[in-house]
Structure formats: C-alpha cells, structure tokens
Amino acid sequence: MEKDQRKIQMLMVLCTVFWAGAFIAGKIGVREFPPFSLAFFRFLFATMVIFVVMIKYEEKSWRLQKNDWPYMLALGLIGMFGYHVLFFIALQHTSAMNSSMIGATNPLITSILASVFLKEHLSLKRFGAIMLAFSGIALTVSNGDIKVFTSLSFNVGDLLMLTAVLCWAVYSIISRRIIDRYSPLILTSYSFLVCLILLIPFVIWEQPLVYLPNVTWLGWTSVLYMSIFASVIGYLVQQISIKTIGASKTAAFINLVPVFSIILSALILNERITGIKLLSAGIIITGVYLNTKLKNMSEGTLSKSNE
C-alpha cells in the first residue's frame, strides 16, 4: 500500500511538471497559432483521446441526461473555452512565469466564490491566507513597482490571466452542481467536446489556410504536448491520485506548478528569474498552501462533530 502511495506521489510530481510545461508550450504555441486556433487544436486531439478512455473505462453510464446539458454547456463555455482562450491571449502579452504564478491562485478564487455562492464557511484565518496570496499577485503584476498601481498601468496579459483563473473557478463551482450524477472523467470529456464545437466558427474567422502552411514542427509539438501530457495524462493521473491518496493531498501538489514553471521558463524560454519573482512565488505558494491546509482542518473538525 505504501509503495502504491509513493508511486502515486512520484506520478503527481511528474504531473505538475506536465502542467508547468503547458505554460511554456502555450508561450511557444502563440507564436505560430492565433489564440482560438491554438485552443481548438489542443482540444481536438485531447477530446479524441479522452473520449476513447471514457467510453472504455467509465463504469457509470457516460450518456448525459437532457436536463444536464445546460450545465455542460456552461462548463464548456466558461471553464474550457473561456479559460483557454483568455490563457492563450494572455501569453501573447505576458511571460509564462507570470501566468503560472497567477494561475496558481485558482484554489483561492474558487474558495471565495464557494463562500459567496455555495455558502461555504470562510474563516478569518483562511481569509488572511487568501489576502497573503493576493499580495503575491500584486507583487507579480507590479514587479515591485508601486507606480503600476498609482498609474493603473497594468500588463494586460496579467489581467487577462487573472480573468482566465476566474473562469476556471466558476467552472469548479458549476461542476459541483452535477458532480454527484457524473464522474469527473465524464464532465471533463463533455466539457472538452463543447469547447471544441464552440471554437469552430472562431477558427474559421482566423483563416487557418493562411497560417497553417507556416506552422513548424515546434508549433505542432507544443499543441500535442498540451493535448496529451497536460490535458489527458495530467488529468488521468490526478484522478488516480485522488482515489489513492485523497483529494486534499493531491491538491497540495498543485503548489509545485509555479516552481517548475519558473525553472522551465528560465531553461527553455530564457525568461529572467529575479528576486521579485522568487519572492512573489513564495508568497503565493504559502498563501495557497495555508488556505488548503486550513480548509482541510475545518472540514475534518466538521466531519468529526457530525459523527
């Protein structure tokens, strides 16, 4: 049993490397693909693979009930279409390093939305942890320059990435409405499909026959990497990990994503690691970790009181 847990933990570390690599692959991809097309081709390959996996291994019925299609359309539109299009547009204006650090705050924004819309309890300590992490975001987007705030001269890419994270947090909240009826694999598969269909008219608008002949092998490699490694394999490993070591321990590994992103951005994209970047990453990771730990502690106390 312990060996299985160690294997899963090692796989989750590898999984976070895959997710970190998506920021670098995305930065490479936006150099050769327009943002809607890049999202389309990513989900084209990912959808084909994940539907095969779902049909073969899903124990529950993977066909949706008619009443649940509005939820699925919302998941595909906001969580997949909204997040990834904004993510790729953001990467045209900001660094992979910045986008990964802002992306790491997703659990915090989800916690805020859950407290507002799902009436989940948000303790004062957790609120403090969230504010700590957001101070790290402020440091990231300003690069330590207070004039950015006084003149409101923010990097548009950082703001778009923050909006993308908000979309993903909304996706997480909506998915909780129907997660008791469908497995995460089914929800993800159909979200991919909805996103793919929604992207078609935008891809046509971007005139693929004009840019596709000029796409290099590096561009296609970035697409395939994001499709297979970051989307499908990363997702499947995460689900296996949740079943083996639990959701809270699995979620803790996400804190490694900005760490690996900083390293990969420097090695592959030659992005500069500064003291401000390291301090920002440290503050954000600490805030996210404390929020997750405090949440798990409060849930554990609540479950014991209900026994």
Coordinates of C-alpha atoms in Angstrom, one line a residue:
M1 CA 0.0 0.0 0.0
E2 CA 2.8 2.4 0.9
K3 CA 4.6 1.5 -2.3
D4 CA 1.5 2.4 -4.3
Q5 CA 1.2 5.7 -2.5
R6 CA 4.8 6.5 -3.2
K7 CA 4.3 5.7 -6.9
I8 CA 1.3 8.0 -7.0
Q9 CA 3.2 10.8 -5.3
M10 CA 6.0 10.5 -7.8
L11 CA 3.5 10.5 -10.6
M12 CA 1.8 13.6 -9.2
V13 CA 5.2 15.4 -9.1
L14 CA 5.6 14.4 -12.8
C15 CA 2.1 15.6 -13.4
T16 CA 2.9 19.0 -12.0
V17 CA 5.8 19.2 -14.3
F18 CA 3.5 18.4 -17.2
W19 CA 1.1 21.2 -16.1
A20 CA 4.0 23.6 -15.6
G21 CA 5.2 22.7 -19.1
A22 CA 1.8 23.8 -20.5
F23 CA 2.7 27.4 -19.8
I24 CA 5.9 27.1 -21.7
A25 CA 4.2 25.1 -24.6
G26 CA 1.5 27.7 -24.7
K27 CA 4.0 30.5 -25.0
I28 CA 5.7 28.7 -27.9
G29 CA 2.3 27.9 -29.5
V30 CA 1.0 31.5 -29.5
R31 CA 4.0 32.4 -31.7
E32 CA 2.6 30.3 -34.5
F33 CA -1.1 29.9 -33.9
P34 CA -3.8 32.5 -33.3
P35 CA -5.4 32.0 -29.8
F36 CA -8.7 30.5 -30.9
S37 CA -7.0 28.1 -33.3
L38 CA -4.4 27.1 -30.7
A39 CA -7.2 26.2 -28.2
F40 CA -9.1 24.4 -31.0
F41 CA -6.2 22.1 -32.0
R42 CA -5.4 21.5 -28.3
F43 CA -8.9 20.3 -27.6
L44 CA -9.2 18.4 -31.0
F45 CA -6.5 15.9 -30.0
A46 CA -7.4 15.9 -26.3
T47 CA -11.1 15.2 -27.0
M48 CA -10.4 12.3 -29.3
V49 CA -8.1 10.6 -26.7
I50 CA -10.2 11.3 -23.6
F51 CA -13.5 10.1 -25.2
V52 CA -11.8 6.8 -26.0
V53 CA -10.7 6.5 -22.4
M54 CA -14.1 7.5 -21.1
I55 CA -16.1 5.0 -23.2
K56 CA -13.7 2.2 -22.4
Y57 CA -13.2 2.6 -18.7
E58 CA -16.1 4.6 -17.3
E59 CA -18.2 2.4 -15.1
K60 CA -21.2 4.7 -14.9
S61 CA -23.4 5.5 -18.0
W62 CA -21.5 8.2 -19.9
R63 CA -24.5 9.5 -21.7
L64 CA -25.9 12.8 -20.4
Q65 CA -29.4 13.4 -19.3
K66 CA -31.2 16.1 -21.3
N67 CA -31.7 18.3 -18.2
D68 CA -28.0 18.4 -17.6
W69 CA -27.0 19.8 -21.0
P70 CA -27.3 23.4 -19.8
Y71 CA -24.8 22.8 -17.1
M72 CA -22.5 21.1 -19.5
L73 CA -22.8 24.0 -22.0
A74 CA -21.9 26.4 -19.2
L75 CA -18.9 24.2 -18.2
G76 CA -17.6 24.1 -21.7
L77 CA -18.2 27.8 -22.4
I78 CA -16.8 29.2 -19.2
G79 CA -14.3 26.6 -17.9
M80 CA -12.8 25.4 -21.2
F81 CA -13.5 28.0 -23.9
G82 CA -13.2 31.0 -21.6
Y83 CA -10.2 29.9 -19.6
H84 CA -8.1 28.6 -22.5
V85 CA -8.8 31.4 -25.0
L86 CA -8.0 34.0 -22.3
F87 CA -4.9 32.0 -21.3
F88 CA -3.5 32.0 -24.8
I89 CA -4.3 35.6 -25.4
A90 CA -2.6 36.5 -22.1
L91 CA 0.5 34.6 -23.1
Q92 CA 0.8 37.0 -26.1
H93 CA 1.3 39.8 -23.6
T94 CA 2.9 38.4 -20.5
S95 CA 5.5 35.8 -19.6
A96 CA 5.0 32.1 -18.9
M97 CA 6.4 32.8 -15.5
N98 CA 3.9 35.4 -14.6
S99 CA 0.9 33.5 -16.0
S100 CA 1.9 30.3 -14.0
M101 CA 2.1 32.3 -10.7
I102 CA -1.3 34.0 -11.3
G103 CA -2.7 30.6 -12.3
A104 CA -1.6 29.1 -9.0
T105 CA -4.2 31.2 -7.2
N106 CA -7.1 29.2 -8.7
P107 CA -7.9 27.4 -5.4
L108 CA -8.1 30.8 -3.6
I109 CA -10.5 32.3 -6.1
T110 CA -12.6 29.1 -6.0
S111 CA -12.7 29.4 -2.2
I112 CA -14.0 33.0 -2.4
L113 CA -16.7 32.1 -4.9
A114 CA -17.7 29.0 -2.9
S115 CA -18.2 31.1 0.2
V116 CA -20.4 33.6 -1.8
F117 CA -22.5 31.2 -3.9
L118 CA -22.3 27.9 -2.1
K119 CA -22.3 29.4 1.4
E120 CA -19.2 27.5 2.4
H121 CA -17.6 28.8 5.6
L122 CA -14.6 31.0 5.1
S123 CA -12.7 31.5 8.4
L124 CA -10.8 34.6 9.3
K125 CA -7.5 32.6 9.1
R126 CA -8.3 31.3 5.6
F127 CA -9.3 34.9 4.5
G128 CA -5.8 36.0 5.8
A129 CA -4.1 33.3 3.8
I130 CA -6.1 34.4 0.7
M131 CA -5.0 38.0 1.2
L132 CA -1.4 36.9 1.6
A133 CA -1.5 35.1 -1.7
F134 CA -3.1 38.1 -3.4
S135 CA -0.4 40.3 -2.1
G136 CA 1.9 37.9 -4.1
I137 CA -0.1 38.5 -7.2
A138 CA 0.1 42.3 -6.6
L139 CA 3.9 41.9 -6.4
T140 CA 3.9 39.8 -9.6
V141 CA 1.8 42.2 -11.7
S142 CA 3.6 45.3 -10.5
N143 CA 7.1 43.7 -10.4
G144 CA 7.7 45.6 -7.2
D145 CA 6.9 49.0 -8.7
I146 CA 4.2 50.9 -6.8
K147 CA 3.8 53.2 -9.7
V148 CA 1.9 50.5 -11.6
F149 CA -1.0 50.8 -9.1
T150 CA -1.0 54.6 -8.9
S151 CA -0.9 55.0 -12.7
L152 CA -3.1 51.9 -13.3
S153 CA -0.6 50.8 -16.0
F154 CA -1.0 47.1 -15.6
N155 CA 0.2 44.5 -18.0
V156 CA -2.9 43.5 -20.0
G157 CA -1.6 39.9 -20.1
D158 CA -1.5 39.6 -16.3
L159 CA -5.1 41.0 -16.1
L160 CA -6.3 38.5 -18.8
M161 CA -4.7 35.6 -17.0
L162 CA -6.4 36.7 -13.7
T163 CA -9.7 36.7 -15.6
A164 CA -8.9 33.3 -17.0
V165 CA -8.4 32.0 -13.5
L166 CA -11.8 33.4 -12.5
C167 CA -13.4 31.5 -15.4
W168 CA -11.8 28.3 -14.1
A169 CA -13.0 29.0 -10.6
V170 CA -16.6 29.5 -11.9
Y171 CA -16.2 26.1 -13.8
S172 CA -15.3 24.5 -10.5
I173 CA -18.4 26.0 -8.8
I174 CA -20.8 25.0 -11.6
S175 CA -19.4 21.4 -11.7
R176 CA -20.3 20.9 -8.1
R177 CA -24.0 21.1 -9.1
I178 CA -23.8 17.9 -11.1
I179 CA -20.7 16.1 -9.8
D180 CA -23.0 13.7 -7.8
R181 CA -24.5 12.5 -11.1
Y182 CA -21.4 12.2 -13.3
S183 CA -17.8 11.3 -12.7
P184 CA -15.1 13.9 -13.2
L185 CA -14.0 12.0 -16.3
I186 CA -17.4 12.4 -17.9
L187 CA -17.7 16.0 -17.0
T188 CA -14.2 16.7 -18.4
S189 CA -14.8 14.8 -21.6
Y190 CA -18.0 16.6 -22.5
S191 CA -16.6 20.0 -21.5
F192 CA -13.8 19.3 -23.9
L193 CA -16.3 18.5 -26.7
V194 CA -18.5 21.6 -26.0
C195 CA -15.4 23.8 -26.1
L196 CA -14.2 22.2 -29.4
I197 CA -17.6 22.9 -31.0
L198 CA -17.8 26.4 -29.8
L199 CA -14.3 27.2 -31.2
I200 CA -15.1 26.1 -34.8
P201 CA -16.6 29.5 -36.0
F202 CA -13.7 31.4 -34.4
V203 CA -11.1 29.1 -36.1
I204 CA -12.8 29.7 -39.5
W205 CA -12.6 33.5 -38.7
E206 CA -8.9 33.2 -38.1
Q207 CA -8.4 31.8 -41.6
P208 CA -6.4 28.6 -40.9
L209 CA -5.4 28.1 -44.6
V210 CA -3.3 31.3 -44.3
Y211 CA -1.2 30.4 -41.2
L212 CA -1.3 26.5 -41.2
P213 CA 1.3 26.1 -44.0
N214 CA 3.8 28.1 -42.0
V215 CA 3.4 26.2 -38.7
T216 CA 6.6 24.4 -37.8
W217 CA 7.1 21.1 -36.1
L218 CA 7.8 23.0 -32.9
G219 CA 4.4 24.6 -33.1
W220 CA 2.6 21.3 -33.6
T221 CA 4.7 19.7 -30.8
S222 CA 3.5 22.4 -28.4
V223 CA -0.1 21.6 -29.3
L224 CA 0.4 17.9 -28.9
Y225 CA 2.2 18.4 -25.6
M226 CA -0.7 20.4 -24.2
S227 CA -3.3 18.0 -25.6
I228 CA -1.8 14.7 -24.4
F229 CA 0.5 15.4 -21.5
A230 CA -1.0 18.5 -19.8
S231 CA -4.7 17.7 -20.6
V232 CA -5.2 13.9 -20.8
I233 CA -2.3 12.3 -18.9
G234 CA -2.3 15.0 -16.3
Y235 CA -6.0 14.7 -15.7
L236 CA -6.0 10.9 -15.5
V237 CA -3.0 10.8 -13.1
Q238 CA -4.8 13.4 -10.9
Q239 CA -8.0 11.3 -10.8
I240 CA -6.0 8.1 -9.9
S241 CA -4.2 10.1 -7.2
I242 CA -7.5 11.4 -5.7
K243 CA -8.7 7.8 -5.4
T244 CA -5.4 6.6 -3.9
I245 CA -4.2 9.3 -1.5
G246 CA -7.3 11.6 -1.3
A247 CA -8.3 15.0 -2.8
S248 CA -6.5 17.2 -0.2
K249 CA -3.1 15.5 -0.6
T250 CA -3.5 15.6 -4.4
A251 CA -4.4 19.3 -4.3
A252 CA -1.2 20.1 -2.3
F253 CA 0.9 19.0 -5.3
I254 CA -0.5 21.9 -7.4
N255 CA 1.7 24.2 -5.4
L256 CA 4.7 22.8 -7.3
V257 CA 3.4 24.1 -10.6
P258 CA 4.7 27.7 -10.4
V259 CA 8.0 26.3 -9.0
F260 CA 8.5 24.1 -12.1
S261 CA 7.2 26.8 -14.4
I262 CA 9.8 29.3 -13.2
I263 CA 12.6 26.7 -13.7
L264 CA 11.3 25.7 -17.2
S265 CA 10.7 29.3 -18.3
A266 CA 14.3 30.1 -17.5
L267 CA 15.7 27.0 -19.1
I268 CA 13.6 26.9 -22.3
L269 CA 12.3 30.4 -22.9
N270 CA 15.3 32.2 -21.3
E271 CA 13.0 34.2 -19.1
R272 CA 14.8 36.1 -16.3
I273 CA 14.4 34.9 -12.7
T274 CA 14.5 37.9 -10.4
G275 CA 14.4 38.3 -6.7
I276 CA 10.9 39.8 -7.0
K277 CA 9.7 36.8 -9.0
L278 CA 11.0 34.3 -6.4
L279 CA 9.5 36.4 -3.5
S280 CA 6.2 36.6 -5.3
A281 CA 6.1 32.8 -6.0
G282 CA 7.0 32.1 -2.3
I283 CA 4.2 34.4 -1.1
I284 CA 1.6 32.9 -3.4
I285 CA 2.5 29.3 -2.7
T286 CA 2.5 29.9 1.0
G287 CA -1.0 31.5 0.8
V288 CA -2.4 28.7 -1.3
Y289 CA -0.9 26.1 1.0
L290 CA -2.2 27.7 4.2
N291 CA -5.7 28.1 2.6
T292 CA -5.8 24.4 1.6
K293 CA -4.5 23.2 5.0
L294 CA -6.9 25.4 7.0
K295 CA -9.8 24.3 4.8
N296 CA -9.0 20.6 5.3
M297 CA -8.6 21.1 9.1
S298 CA -12.0 22.8 9.3
E299 CA -13.7 20.1 7.2
G300 CA -12.1 17.4 9.4
T301 CA -13.4 19.1 12.5
L302 CA -16.9 19.4 11.0
S303 CA -17.0 15.8 9.9
K304 CA -16.0 14.7 13.5
S305 CA -18.7 16.8 15.0
N306 CA -21.3 15.2 12.7
E307 CA -20.2 11.6 13.7

